[in-house]
JSON list of C-alpha atoms and ligand atoms in Angstrom, two decimals:
[
{"chain": "A", "resi": 13, "resn": "MET", "atom": "CA", "xyz": [114.38, -14.64, 24.51]},
{"chain": "A", "resi": 14, "resn": "SER", "atom": "CA", "xyz": [117.36, -16.89, 23.99]},
{"chain": "A", "resi": 15, "resn": "ARG", "atom": "CA", "xyz": [118.89, -17.23, 20.55]},
{"chain": "A", "resi": 16, "resn": "ASN", "atom": "CA", "xyz": [117.44, -20.60, 19.65]},
{"chain": "A", "resi": 17, "resn": "ASN", "atom": "CA", "xyz": [113.92, -20.03, 20.84]},
{"chain": "A", "resi": 18, "resn": "VAL", "atom": "CA", "xyz": [110.96, -20.28, 18.54]},
{"chain": "A", "resi": 19, "resn": "LEU", "atom": "CA", "xyz": [108.87, -17.11, 18.93]},
{"chain": "A", "resi": 20, "resn": "LEU", "atom": "CA", "xyz": [105.14, -17.73, 18.83]},
{"chain": "A", "resi": 21, "resn": "LYS", "atom": "CA", "xyz": [102.48, -15.06, 18.88]},
{"chain": "A", "resi": 22, "resn": "VAL", "atom": "CA", "xyz": [99.18, -16.07, 20.42]},
{"chain": "A", "resi": 23, "resn": "ILE", "atom": "CA", "xyz": [96.23, -13.76, 20.84]},
{"chain": "A", "resi": 24, "resn": "LEU", "atom": "CA", "xyz": [93.42, -13.86, 23.35]},
{"chain": "A", "resi": 25, "resn": "LEU", "atom": "CA", "xyz": [90.07, -12.96, 21.82]},
{"chain": "A", "resi": 26, "resn": "GLY", "atom": "CA", "xyz": [86.61, -12.80, 23.33]},
{"chain": "A", "resi": 27, "resn": "ASP", "atom": "CA", "xyz": [84.11, -10.50, 24.98]},
{"chain": "A", "resi": 28, "resn": "GLY", "atom": "CA", "xyz": [85.25, -7.93, 27.51]},
{"chain": "A", "resi": 29, "resn": "GLY", "atom": "CA", "xyz": [85.15, -9.22, 31.06]},
{"chain": "A", "resi": 30, "resn": "VAL", "atom": "CA", "xyz": [85.58, -12.94, 30.34]},
{"chain": "A", "resi": 31, "resn": "GLY", "atom": "CA", "xyz": [89.05, -12.92, 31.91]},
{"chain": "A", "resi": 32, "resn": "LYS", "atom": "CA", "xyz": [91.53, -12.62, 29.03]},
{"chain": "A", "resi": 33, "resn": "SER", "atom": "CA", "xyz": [93.89, -10.23, 30.86]},
{"chain": "A", "resi": 34, "resn": "SER", "atom": "CA", "xyz": [93.58, -12.29, 34.02]},
{"chain": "A", "resi": 35, "resn": "LEU", "atom": "CA", "xyz": [94.54, -15.48, 32.17]},
{"chain": "A", "resi": 36, "resn": "MET", "atom": "CA", "xyz": [97.55, -13.77, 30.59]},
{"chain": "A", "resi": 37, "resn": "ASN", "atom": "CA", "xyz": [98.65, -12.33, 33.92]},
{"chain": "A", "resi": 38, "resn": "ARG", "atom": "CA", "xyz": [98.10, -15.58, 35.76]},
{"chain": "A", "resi": 39, "resn": "TYR", "atom": "CA", "xyz": [100.23, -17.43, 33.23]},
{"chain": "A", "resi": 40, "resn": "VAL", "atom": "CA", "xyz": [103.06, -14.90, 32.99]},
{"chain": "A", "resi": 41, "resn": "THR", "atom": "CA", "xyz": [103.20, -13.45, 36.51]},
{"chain": "A", "resi": 42, "resn": "ASP", "atom": "CA", "xyz": [101.32, -16.14, 38.46]},
{"chain": "A", "resi": 43, "resn": "ARG", "atom": "CA", "xyz": [99.12, -13.47, 39.98]},
{"chain": "A", "resi": 44, "resn": "PHE", "atom": "CA", "xyz": [95.40, -12.84, 40.02]},
{"chain": "A", "resi": 45, "resn": "ASP", "atom": "CA", "xyz": [93.79, -9.52, 40.76]},
{"chain": "A", "resi": 46, "resn": "SER", "atom": "CA", "xyz": [90.05, -9.27, 41.33]},
{"chain": "A", "resi": 47, "resn": "GLN", "atom": "CA", "xyz": [90.24, -5.75, 39.88]},
{"chain": "A", "resi": 48, "resn": "SER", "atom": "CA", "xyz": [90.27, -5.43, 36.10]},
{"chain": "A", "resi": 49, "resn": "PHE", "atom": "CA", "xyz": [93.66, -4.91, 34.42]},
{"chain": "A", "resi": 50, "resn": "HIS", "atom": "CA", "xyz": [92.31, -2.64, 31.70]},
{"chain": "A", "resi": 51, "resn": "THR", "atom": "CA", "xyz": [93.75, 0.51, 33.16]},
{"chain": "A", "resi": 52, "resn": "ILE", "atom": "CA", "xyz": [97.24, -0.93, 32.73]},
{"chain": "A", "resi": 53, "resn": "GLY", "atom": "CA", "xyz": [96.63, -1.34, 29.01]},
{"chain": "A", "resi": 54, "resn": "VAL", "atom": "CA", "xyz": [99.19, -4.09, 28.57]},
{"chain": "A", "resi": 55, "resn": "GLU", "atom": "CA", "xyz": [99.24, -5.29, 24.98]},
{"chain": "A", "resi": 56, "resn": "PHE", "atom": "CA", "xyz": [101.48, -8.29, 25.22]},
{"chain": "A", "resi": 57, "resn": "LEU", "atom": "CA", "xyz": [103.65, -10.21, 27.65]},
{"chain": "A", "resi": 58, "resn": "ASN", "atom": "CA", "xyz": [106.36, -12.75, 26.87]},
{"chain": "A", "resi": 59, "resn": "ARG", "atom": "CA", "xyz": [107.08, -15.98, 28.64]},
{"chain": "A", "resi": 60, "resn": "ASP", "atom": "CA", "xyz": [109.86, -18.45, 27.87]},
{"chain": "A", "resi": 61, "resn": "LEU", "atom": "CA", "xyz": [109.01, -22.10, 28.23]},
{"chain": "A", "resi": 62, "resn": "GLU", "atom": "CA", "xyz": [110.02, -25.50, 26.98]},
{"chain": "A", "resi": 63, "resn": "VAL", "atom": "CA", "xyz": [107.47, -27.80, 25.38]},
{"chain": "A", "resi": 64, "resn": "ASP", "atom": "CA", "xyz": [108.44, -31.36, 24.54]},
{"chain": "A", "resi": 65, "resn": "GLY", "atom": "CA", "xyz": [112.08, -30.37, 24.66]},
{"chain": "A", "resi": 66, "resn": "ARG", "atom": "CA", "xyz": [111.68, -27.33, 22.37]},
{"chain": "A", "resi": 67, "resn": "PRO", "atom": "CA", "xyz": [112.51, -23.89, 23.76]},
{"chain": "A", "resi": 68, "resn": "VAL", "atom": "CA", "xyz": [109.77, -21.40, 22.95]},
{"chain": "A", "resi": 69, "resn": "THR", "atom": "CA", "xyz": [109.10, -17.74, 23.67]},
{"chain": "A", "resi": 70, "resn": "LEU", "atom": "CA", "xyz": [105.39, -17.26, 23.86]},
{"chain": "A", "resi": 71, "resn": "GLN", "atom": "CA", "xyz": [104.24, -13.75, 23.08]},
{"chain": "A", "resi": 72, "resn": "ILE", "atom": "CA", "xyz": [100.72, -13.41, 24.44]},
{"chain": "A", "resi": 73, "resn": "TRP", "atom": "CA", "xyz": [98.66, -10.51, 23.09]},
{"chain": "A", "resi": 74, "resn": "ASP", "atom": "CA", "xyz": [95.70, -9.16, 24.96]},
{"chain": "A", "resi": 75, "resn": "THR", "atom": "CA", "xyz": [93.20, -6.63, 23.65]},
{"chain": "A", "resi": 76, "resn": "ALA", "atom": "CA", "xyz": [93.80, -4.31, 26.64]},
{"chain": "A", "resi": 77, "resn": "GLY", "atom": "CA", "xyz": [90.09, -3.57, 26.72]},
{"chain": "A", "resi": 78, "resn": "GLN", "atom": "CA", "xyz": [89.83, -2.51, 23.09]},
{"chain": "A", "resi": 79, "resn": "GLU", "atom": "CA", "xyz": [87.45, -5.36, 22.22]},
{"chain": "A", "resi": 80, "resn": "ARG", "atom": "CA", "xyz": [84.78, -3.10, 23.70]},
{"chain": "A", "resi": 81, "resn": "PHE", "atom": "CA", "xyz": [85.07, -0.97, 20.58]},
{"chain": "A", "resi": 82, "resn": "LYS", "atom": "CA", "xyz": [84.30, -4.15, 18.61]},
{"chain": "A", "resi": 83, "resn": "SER", "atom": "CA", "xyz": [86.87, -3.74, 15.86]},
{"chain": "A", "resi": 84, "resn": "LEU", "atom": "CA", "xyz": [90.49, -4.26, 16.84]},
{"chain": "A", "resi": 85, "resn": "ARG", "atom": "CA", "xyz": [93.48, -2.87, 15.05]},
{"chain": "A", "resi": 86, "resn": "THR", "atom": "CA", "xyz": [94.93, -5.07, 12.33]},
{"chain": "A", "resi": 87, "resn": "PRO", "atom": "CA", "xyz": [98.39, -5.26, 13.99]},
{"chain": "A", "resi": 88, "resn": "PHE", "atom": "CA", "xyz": [96.77, -7.07, 16.85]},
{"chain": "A", "resi": 89, "resn": "TYR", "atom": "CA", "xyz": [95.86, -9.94, 14.54]},
{"chain": "A", "resi": 90, "resn": "ARG", "atom": "CA", "xyz": [98.81, -9.80, 12.18]},
{"chain": "A", "resi": 91, "resn": "GLY", "atom": "CA", "xyz": [101.38, -12.56, 12.50]},
{"chain": "A", "resi": 92, "resn": "ALA", "atom": "CA", "xyz": [99.33, -14.57, 14.98]},
{"chain": "A", "resi": 93, "resn": "ASP", "atom": "CA", "xyz": [100.24, -18.23, 15.22]},
{"chain": "A", "resi": 94, "resn": "CYS", "atom": "CA", "xyz": [97.28, -19.25, 17.34]},
{"chain": "A", "resi": 95, "resn": "CYS", "atom": "CA", "xyz": [94.09, -17.67, 18.56]},
{"chain": "A", "resi": 96, "resn": "LEU", "atom": "CA", "xyz": [92.70, -18.44, 22.01]},
{"chain": "A", "resi": 97, "resn": "LEU", "atom": "CA", "xyz": [88.96, -17.87, 21.78]},
{"chain": "A", "resi": 98, "resn": "THR", "atom": "CA", "xyz": [87.79, -17.13, 25.29]},
{"chain": "A", "resi": 99, "resn": "PHE", "atom": "CA", "xyz": [84.40, -17.02, 26.98]},
{"chain": "A", "resi": 100, "resn": "ALA", "atom": "CA", "xyz": [83.20, -17.22, 30.56]},
{"chain": "A", "resi": 101, "resn": "VAL", "atom": "CA", "xyz": [81.18, -20.28, 31.55]},
{"chain": "A", "resi": 102, "resn": "ASN", "atom": "CA", "xyz": [78.85, -18.09, 33.61]},
{"chain": "A", "resi": 103, "resn": "ASP", "atom": "CA", "xyz": [78.08, -15.81, 30.66]},
{"chain": "A", "resi": 104, "resn": "LEU", "atom": "CA", "xyz": [76.06, -17.40, 27.84]},
{"chain": "A", "resi": 105, "resn": "GLN", "atom": "CA", "xyz": [76.34, -14.36, 25.57]},
{"chain": "A", "resi": 106, "resn": "SER", "atom": "CA", "xyz": [80.13, -14.52, 25.65]},
{"chain": "A", "resi": 107, "resn": "PHE", "atom": "CA", "xyz": [79.87, -18.15, 24.47]},
{"chain": "A", "resi": 108, "resn": "LEU", "atom": "CA", "xyz": [77.40, -17.25, 21.69]},
{"chain": "A", "resi": 109, "resn": "ASN", "atom": "CA", "xyz": [79.78, -14.51, 20.54]},
{"chain": "A", "resi": 110, "resn": "LEU", "atom": "CA", "xyz": [82.66, -16.94, 19.92]},
{"chain": "A", "resi": 111, "resn": "SER", "atom": "CA", "xyz": [81.56, -17.37, 16.30]},
{"chain": "A", "resi": 112, "resn": "CYS", "atom": "CA", "xyz": [81.71, -13.59, 15.76]},
{"chain": "A", "resi": 113, "resn": "TRP", "atom": "CA", "xyz": [85.20, -13.39, 17.22]},
{"chain": "A", "resi": 114, "resn": "LYS", "atom": "CA", "xyz": [86.35, -16.26, 15.04]},
{"chain": "A", "resi": 115, "resn": "LYS", "atom": "CA", "xyz": [84.90, -14.58, 11.93]},
{"chain": "A", "resi": 116, "resn": "GLU", "atom": "CA", "xyz": [86.43, -11.24, 12.88]},
{"chain": "A", "resi": 117, "resn": "PHE", "atom": "CA", "xyz": [89.82, -12.87, 13.33]},
{"chain": "A", "resi": 118, "resn": "MET", "atom": "CA", "xyz": [89.62, -14.63, 9.96]},
{"chain": "A", "resi": 119, "resn": "PHE", "atom": "CA", "xyz": [88.56, -11.38, 8.27]},
{"chain": "A", "resi": 120, "resn": "TYR", "atom": "CA", "xyz": [91.28, -9.12, 9.63]},
{"chain": "A", "resi": 121, "resn": "SER", "atom": "CA", "xyz": [94.22, -11.45, 10.10]},
{"chain": "A", "resi": 122, "resn": "ASP", "atom": "CA", "xyz": [96.70, -12.35, 7.40]},
{"chain": "A", "resi": 123, "resn": "VAL", "atom": "CA", "xyz": [96.24, -16.09, 7.81]},
{"chain": "A", "resi": 124, "resn": "LYS", "atom": "CA", "xyz": [97.47, -17.88, 4.70]},
{"chain": "A", "resi": 125, "resn": "GLU", "atom": "CA", "xyz": [95.84, -21.24, 5.34]},
{"chain": "A", "resi": 126, "resn": "PRO", "atom": "CA", "xyz": [92.49, -20.62, 7.08]},
{"chain": "A", "resi": 127, "resn": "GLU", "atom": "CA", "xyz": [91.48, -24.29, 7.02]},
{"chain": "A", "resi": 128, "resn": "SER", "atom": "CA", "xyz": [94.37, -25.38, 9.18]},
{"chain": "A", "resi": 129, "resn": "PHE", "atom": "CA", "xyz": [94.80, -22.29, 11.39]},
{"chain": "A", "resi": 130, "resn": "PRO", "atom": "CA", "xyz": [94.94, -23.40, 15.05]},
{"chain": "A", "resi": 131, "resn": "PHE", "atom": "CA", "xyz": [92.37, -22.21, 17.55]},
{"chain": "A", "resi": 132, "resn": "VAL", "atom": "CA", "xyz": [92.17, -23.15, 21.22]},
{"chain": "A", "resi": 133, "resn": "VAL", "atom": "CA", "xyz": [88.99, -22.45, 23.16]},
{"chain": "A", "resi": 134, "resn": "LEU", "atom": "CA", "xyz": [88.97, -21.45, 26.82]},
{"chain": "A", "resi": 135, "resn": "GLY", "atom": "CA", "xyz": [85.86, -21.62, 28.99]},
{"chain": "A", "resi": 136, "resn": "ASN", "atom": "CA", "xyz": [87.04, -19.42, 31.86]},
{"chain": "A", "resi": 137, "resn": "LYS", "atom": "CA", "xyz": [85.71, -18.78, 35.40]},
{"chain": "A", "resi": 138, "resn": "VAL", "atom": "CA", "xyz": [84.98, -22.45, 36.16]},
{"chain": "A", "resi": 139, "resn": "ASP", "atom": "CA", "xyz": [85.43, -21.57, 39.83]},
{"chain": "A", "resi": 140, "resn": "MET", "atom": "CA", "xyz": [82.05, -19.79, 39.73]},
{"chain": "A", "resi": 141, "resn": "GLU", "atom": "CA", "xyz": [79.16, -21.84, 41.10]},
{"chain": "A", "resi": 142, "resn": "ARG", "atom": "CA", "xyz": [76.57, -20.61, 38.62]},
{"chain": "A", "resi": 143, "resn": "ARG", "atom": "CA", "xyz": [77.14, -21.75, 35.05]},
{"chain": "A", "resi": 144, "resn": "GLU", "atom": "CA", "xyz": [75.26, -20.76, 31.91]},
{"chain": "A", "resi": 145, "resn": "VAL", "atom": "CA", "xyz": [77.29, -22.94, 29.52]},
{"chain": "A", "resi": 146, "resn": "GLY", "atom": "CA", "xyz": [77.79, -26.66, 30.07]},
{"chain": "A", "resi": 147, "resn": "GLU", "atom": "CA", "xyz": [81.06, -28.40, 29.31]},
{"chain": "A", "resi": 148, "resn": "ASP", "atom": "CA", "xyz": [79.39, -30.76, 26.81]},
{"chain": "A", "resi": 149, "resn": "GLU", "atom": "CA", "xyz": [77.79, -27.82, 24.99]},
{"chain": "A", "resi": 150, "resn": "ALA", "atom": "CA", "xyz": [81.15, -26.06, 24.76]},
{"chain": "A", "resi": 151, "resn": "ARG", "atom": "CA", "xyz": [82.95, -29.17, 23.53]},
{"chain": "A", "resi": 152, "resn": "ALA", "atom": "CA", "xyz": [80.24, -29.72, 20.88]},
{"chain": "A", "resi": 153, "resn": "TRP", "atom": "CA", "xyz": [80.72, -26.14, 19.59]},
{"chain": "A", "resi": 154, "resn": "CYS", "atom": "CA", "xyz": [84.47, -26.66, 19.38]},
{"chain": "A", "resi": 155, "resn": "GLU", "atom": "CA", "xyz": [84.08, -29.88, 17.39]},
{"chain": "A", "resi": 156, "resn": "GLU", "atom": "CA", "xyz": [81.55, -28.34, 15.01]},
{"chain": "A", "resi": 157, "resn": "ASN", "atom": "CA", "xyz": [83.72, -25.29, 14.44]},
{"chain": "A", "resi": 158, "resn": "GLY", "atom": "CA", "xyz": [87.07, -27.03, 14.18]},
{"chain": "A", "resi": 159, "resn": "CYS", "atom": "CA", "xyz": [88.40, -25.21, 17.24]},
{"chain": "A", "resi": 160, "resn": "CYS", "atom": "CA", "xyz": [90.13, -27.78, 19.40]},
{"chain": "A", "resi": 161, "resn": "PRO", "atom": "CA", "xyz": [91.33, -28.37, 22.03]},
{"chain": "A", "resi": 162, "resn": "TYR", "atom": "CA", "xyz": [88.95, -27.00, 24.66]},
{"chain": "A", "resi": 163, "resn": "PHE", "atom": "CA", "xyz": [89.98, -26.14, 28.21]},
{"chain": "A", "resi": 164, "resn": "GLU", "atom": "CA", "xyz": [87.91, -25.21, 31.24]},
{"chain": "A", "resi": 165, "resn": "THR", "atom": "CA", "xyz": [90.02, -22.65, 33.06]},
{"chain": "A", "resi": 166, "resn": "SER", "atom": "CA", "xyz": [90.06, -20.42, 36.08]},
{"chain": "A", "resi": 167, "resn": "ALA", "atom": "CA", "xyz": [92.52, -17.55, 36.20]},
{"chain": "A", "resi": 168, "resn": "LYS", "atom": "CA", "xyz": [91.44, -17.09, 39.80]},
{"chain": "A", "resi": 169, "resn": "ASP", "atom": "CA", "xyz": [92.16, -20.65, 40.99]},
{"chain": "A", "resi": 170, "resn": "ASP", "atom": "CA", "xyz": [94.89, -21.29, 38.40]},
{"chain": "A", "resi": 171, "resn": "THR", "atom": "CA", "xyz": [92.96, -24.18, 36.89]},
{"chain": "A", "resi": 172, "resn": "ASN", "atom": "CA", "xyz": [94.27, -25.43, 33.54]},
{"chain": "A", "resi": 173, "resn": "VAL", "atom": "CA", "xyz": [95.94, -22.11, 32.71]},
{"chain": "A", "resi": 174, "resn": "THR", "atom": "CA", "xyz": [99.40, -23.56, 32.07]},
{"chain": "A", "resi": 175, "resn": "ALA", "atom": "CA", "xyz": [97.88, -26.57, 30.31]},
{"chain": "A", "resi": 176, "resn": "ALA", "atom": "CA", "xyz": [95.93, -24.30, 27.95]},
{"chain": "A", "resi": 177, "resn": "PHE", "atom": "CA", "xyz": [98.90, -22.14, 26.93]},
{"chain": "A", "resi": 178, "resn": "GLU", "atom": "CA", "xyz": [101.12, -25.20, 26.50]},
{"chain": "A", "resi": 179, "resn": "ALA", "atom": "CA", "xyz": [98.44, -26.82, 24.37]},
{"chain": "A", "resi": 180, "resn": "ALA", "atom": "CA", "xyz": [98.44, -23.70, 22.19]},
{"chain": "A", "resi": 181, "resn": "VAL", "atom": "CA", "xyz": [102.18, -24.11, 21.69]},
{"chain": "A", "resi": 182, "resn": "ARG", "atom": "CA", "xyz": [101.74, -27.79, 20.82]},
{"chain": "A", "resi": 183, "resn": "VAL", "atom": "CA", "xyz": [99.04, -27.18, 18.21]},
{"chain": "A", "resi": 184, "resn": "VAL", "atom": "CA", "xyz": [101.12, -24.45, 16.57]},
{"chain": "A", "resi": 185, "resn": "LEU", "atom": "CA", "xyz": [104.27, -26.55, 16.48]},
{"chain": "A", "resi": 186, "resn": "ALA", "atom": "CA", "xyz": [102.31, -29.51, 15.12]},
{"chain": "A", "resi": 187, "resn": "ALA", "atom": "CA", "xyz": [100.74, -27.35, 12.40]},
{"chain": "A", "resi": 188, "resn": "GLU", "atom": "CA", "xyz": [104.09, -25.76, 11.54]},
{"chain": "A", "resi": 189, "resn": "ASP", "atom": "CA", "xyz": [105.77, -29.19, 11.36]},
{"chain": "A", "resi": 190, "resn": "GLN", "atom": "CA", "xyz": [103.06, -30.32, 8.98]},
{"chain": "A", "resi": 191, "resn": "ILE", "atom": "CA", "xyz": [103.37, -27.43, 6.58]},
{"chain": "A", "resi": 192, "resn": "GLY", "atom": "CA", "xyz": [107.12, -27.15, 7.02]},
{"chain": "A", "resi": 193, "resn": "HIS", "atom": "CA", "xyz": [107.31, -23.51, 8.09]},
{"chain": "A", "resi": 194, "resn": "ALA", "atom": "CA", "xyz": [110.50, -22.39, 9.83]},
{"chain": "A", "resi": 195, "resn": "LEU", "atom": "CA", "xyz": [109.73, -20.11, 12.76]},
{"chain": "A", "resi": 196, "resn": "LEU", "atom": "CA", "xyz": [113.22, -20.24, 14.17]},
{"chain": "A", "resi": 197, "resn": "GLY", "atom": "CA", "xyz": [114.89, -16.89, 14.22]},
{"chain": "A", "resi": 198, "resn": "SER", "atom": "CA", "xyz": [111.73, -14.89, 13.56]},
{"chain": "A", "resi": 199, "resn": "THR", "atom": "CA", "xyz": [110.84, -11.76, 15.49]},
{"chain": "A", "resi": 200, "resn": "ILE", "atom": "CA", "xyz": [107.65, -9.75, 15.85]},
{"chain": "A", "resi": 201, "resn": "ASP", "atom": "CA", "xyz": [107.89, -5.99, 15.75]},
{"chain": "A", "resi": 202, "resn": "LEU", "atom": "CA", "xyz": [105.81, -3.53, 17.74]},
{"chain": "A", "resi": 203, "resn": "HIS", "atom": "CA", "xyz": [103.20, -3.42, 14.98]},
{"chain": "A", "resi": 204, "resn": "GLY", "atom": "CA", "xyz": [102.71, -7.17, 15.21]},
{"chain": "A", "resi": 205, "resn": "ASN", "atom": "CA", "xyz": [104.57, -7.97, 11.99]},
{"chain": "A", "resi": 206, "resn": "ARG", "atom": "CA", "xyz": [106.67, -11.09, 11.88]},
{"chain": "A", "resi": 207, "resn": "LYS", "atom": "CA", "xyz": [110.15, -10.72, 10.46]},
{"chain": "A", "resi": 208, "resn": "THR", "atom": "CA", "xyz": [112.03, -13.86, 9.61]},
{"chain": "A", "resi": 209, "resn": "SER", "atom": "CA", "xyz": [115.78, -13.83, 9.59]},
{"chain": "A", "resi": 210, "resn": "ARG", "atom": "CA", "xyz": [116.56, -17.37, 8.59]},
{"chain": "A", "resi": 211, "resn": "GLY", "atom": "CA", "xyz": [119.95, -18.72, 9.41]},
{"chain": "A", "resi": 212, "resn": "SER", "atom": "CA", "xyz": [120.55, -16.19, 12.14]},
{"chain": "A", "resi": 213, "resn": "CYS", "atom": "CA", "xyz": [120.26, -18.64, 14.93]},
{"chain": "A", "resi": 214, "resn": "CYS", "atom": "CA", "xyz": [120.12, -22.25, 13.87]},
{"chain": "B", "resi": 311, "resn": "GDP", "atom": "P1", "xyz": [88.96, -9.21, 30.07]},
{"chain": "B", "resi": 311, "resn": "GDP", "atom": "O1", "xyz": [88.15, -7.99, 29.85]},
{"chain": "B", "resi": 311, "resn": "GDP", "atom": "O2", "xyz": [88.46, -10.35, 29.25]},
{"chain": "B", "resi": 311, "resn": "GDP", "atom": "O3", "xyz": [90.43, -9.00, 29.93]},
{"chain": "B", "resi": 311, "resn": "GDP", "atom": "O4", "xyz": [88.68, -9.66, 31.59]},
{"chain": "B", "resi": 311, "resn": "GDP", "atom": "P2", "xyz": [89.55, -9.36, 32.90]},
{"chain": "B", "resi": 311, "resn": "GDP", "atom": "O5", "xyz": [90.75, -10.23, 32.95]},
{"chain": "B", "resi": 311, "resn": "GDP", "atom": "O6", "xyz": [89.74, -7.89, 33.03]},
{"chain": "B", "resi": 311, "resn": "GDP", "atom": "O7", "xyz": [88.55, -9.90, 34.02]},
{"chain": "B", "resi": 311, "resn": "GDP", "atom": "C1", "xyz": [87.27, -9.31, 34.20]},
{"chain": "B", "resi": 311, "resn": "GDP", "atom": "C2", "xyz": [86.83, -9.60, 35.62]},
{"chain": "B", "resi": 311, "resn": "GDP", "atom": "O8", "xyz": [86.65, -11.01, 35.81]},
{"chain": "B", "resi": 311, "resn": "GDP", "atom": "C3", "xyz": [87.85, -9.14, 36.67]},
{"chain": "B", "resi": 311, "resn": "GDP", "atom": "O9", "xyz": [87.15, -8.64, 37.79]},
{"chain": "B", "resi": 311, "resn": "GDP", "atom": "C4", "xyz": [88.58, -10.43, 37.03]},
{"chain": "B", "resi": 311, "resn": "GDP", "atom": "O10", "xyz": [89.09, -10.38, 38.34]},
{"chain": "B", "resi": 311, "resn": "GDP", "atom": "C5", "xyz": [87.48, -11.48, 36.89]},
{"chain": "B", "resi": 311, "resn": "GDP", "atom": "N1", "xyz": [87.99, -12.80, 36.53]},
{"chain": "B", "resi": 311, "resn": "GDP", "atom": "C6", "xyz": [88.88, -13.09, 35.56]},
{"chain": "B", "resi": 311, "resn": "GDP", "atom": "N2", "xyz": [89.12, -14.40, 35.50]},
{"chain": "B", "resi": 311, "resn": "GDP", "atom": "C7", "xyz": [88.38, -14.96, 36.49]},
{"chain": "B", "resi": 311, "resn": "GDP", "atom": "C8", "xyz": [88.21, -16.31, 36.94]},
{"chain": "B", "resi": 311, "resn": "GDP", "atom": "O11", "xyz": [88.79, -17.28, 36.45]},
{"chain": "B", "resi": 311, "resn": "GDP", "atom": "N3", "xyz": [87.30, -16.49, 37.97]},
{"chain": "B", "resi": 311, "resn": "GDP", "atom": "C9", "xyz": [86.64, -15.45, 38.55]},
{"chain": "B", "resi": 311, "resn": "GDP", "atom": "N4", "xyz": [85.79, -15.73, 39.53]},
{"chain": "B", "resi": 311, "resn": "GDP", "atom": "N5", "xyz": [86.79, -14.18, 38.14]},
{"chain": "B", "resi": 311, "resn": "GDP", "atom": "C10", "xyz": [87.64, -13.95, 37.12]}
]
């Protein structure tokens, strides 16, 4: 991370198997593996990028398979700037479970302003022929639940993956601009806690 970068923590949440690790790996390493990544147990990966002229280090946290135990550790949620709620378009149950994941996130995270916390929703595996969730249905859920924007993605075909992560950065920066928070110079420790050292880099 360069000295002037804004560090943003985003977390991928959703049922096991919907493609969270694959999306993270596609975005950071530009690779897709048809085998699951769970054995690797990666918790987060960083990627530097520039969005609308602003240098950003995106720290993407993945559950590393622990969502199968239903309750995740608090450090996973702590300090998150954006939550990417993920389902697979060929798996209705994973779509129906989005509400549970959103509730779980709100319960365990340390979000100060729940009303304005940014969510992005990803309907993954759009390369699959058989769908159980329509795009209109997904968009309607997002509108009703205040979780916008919505992206139809494929980690396999690299559809909308970059667009989705960049949109997450944009919604966070827009929200931060609105409430006047300074993220510059902050770091996130291994327990997921954000530490702000204002003035260190500006
Ligand atoms: P996670 O449990 O949510 O992290 O899901 P994984 O990333 O481990 O993916 C579960 C399975 O779905 C793996 O076999 C992946 O190769 C596959 N997968 C992930 N994303 C896609 C996708 O966009 N399209 C297709 N067809 N398969 C995918």
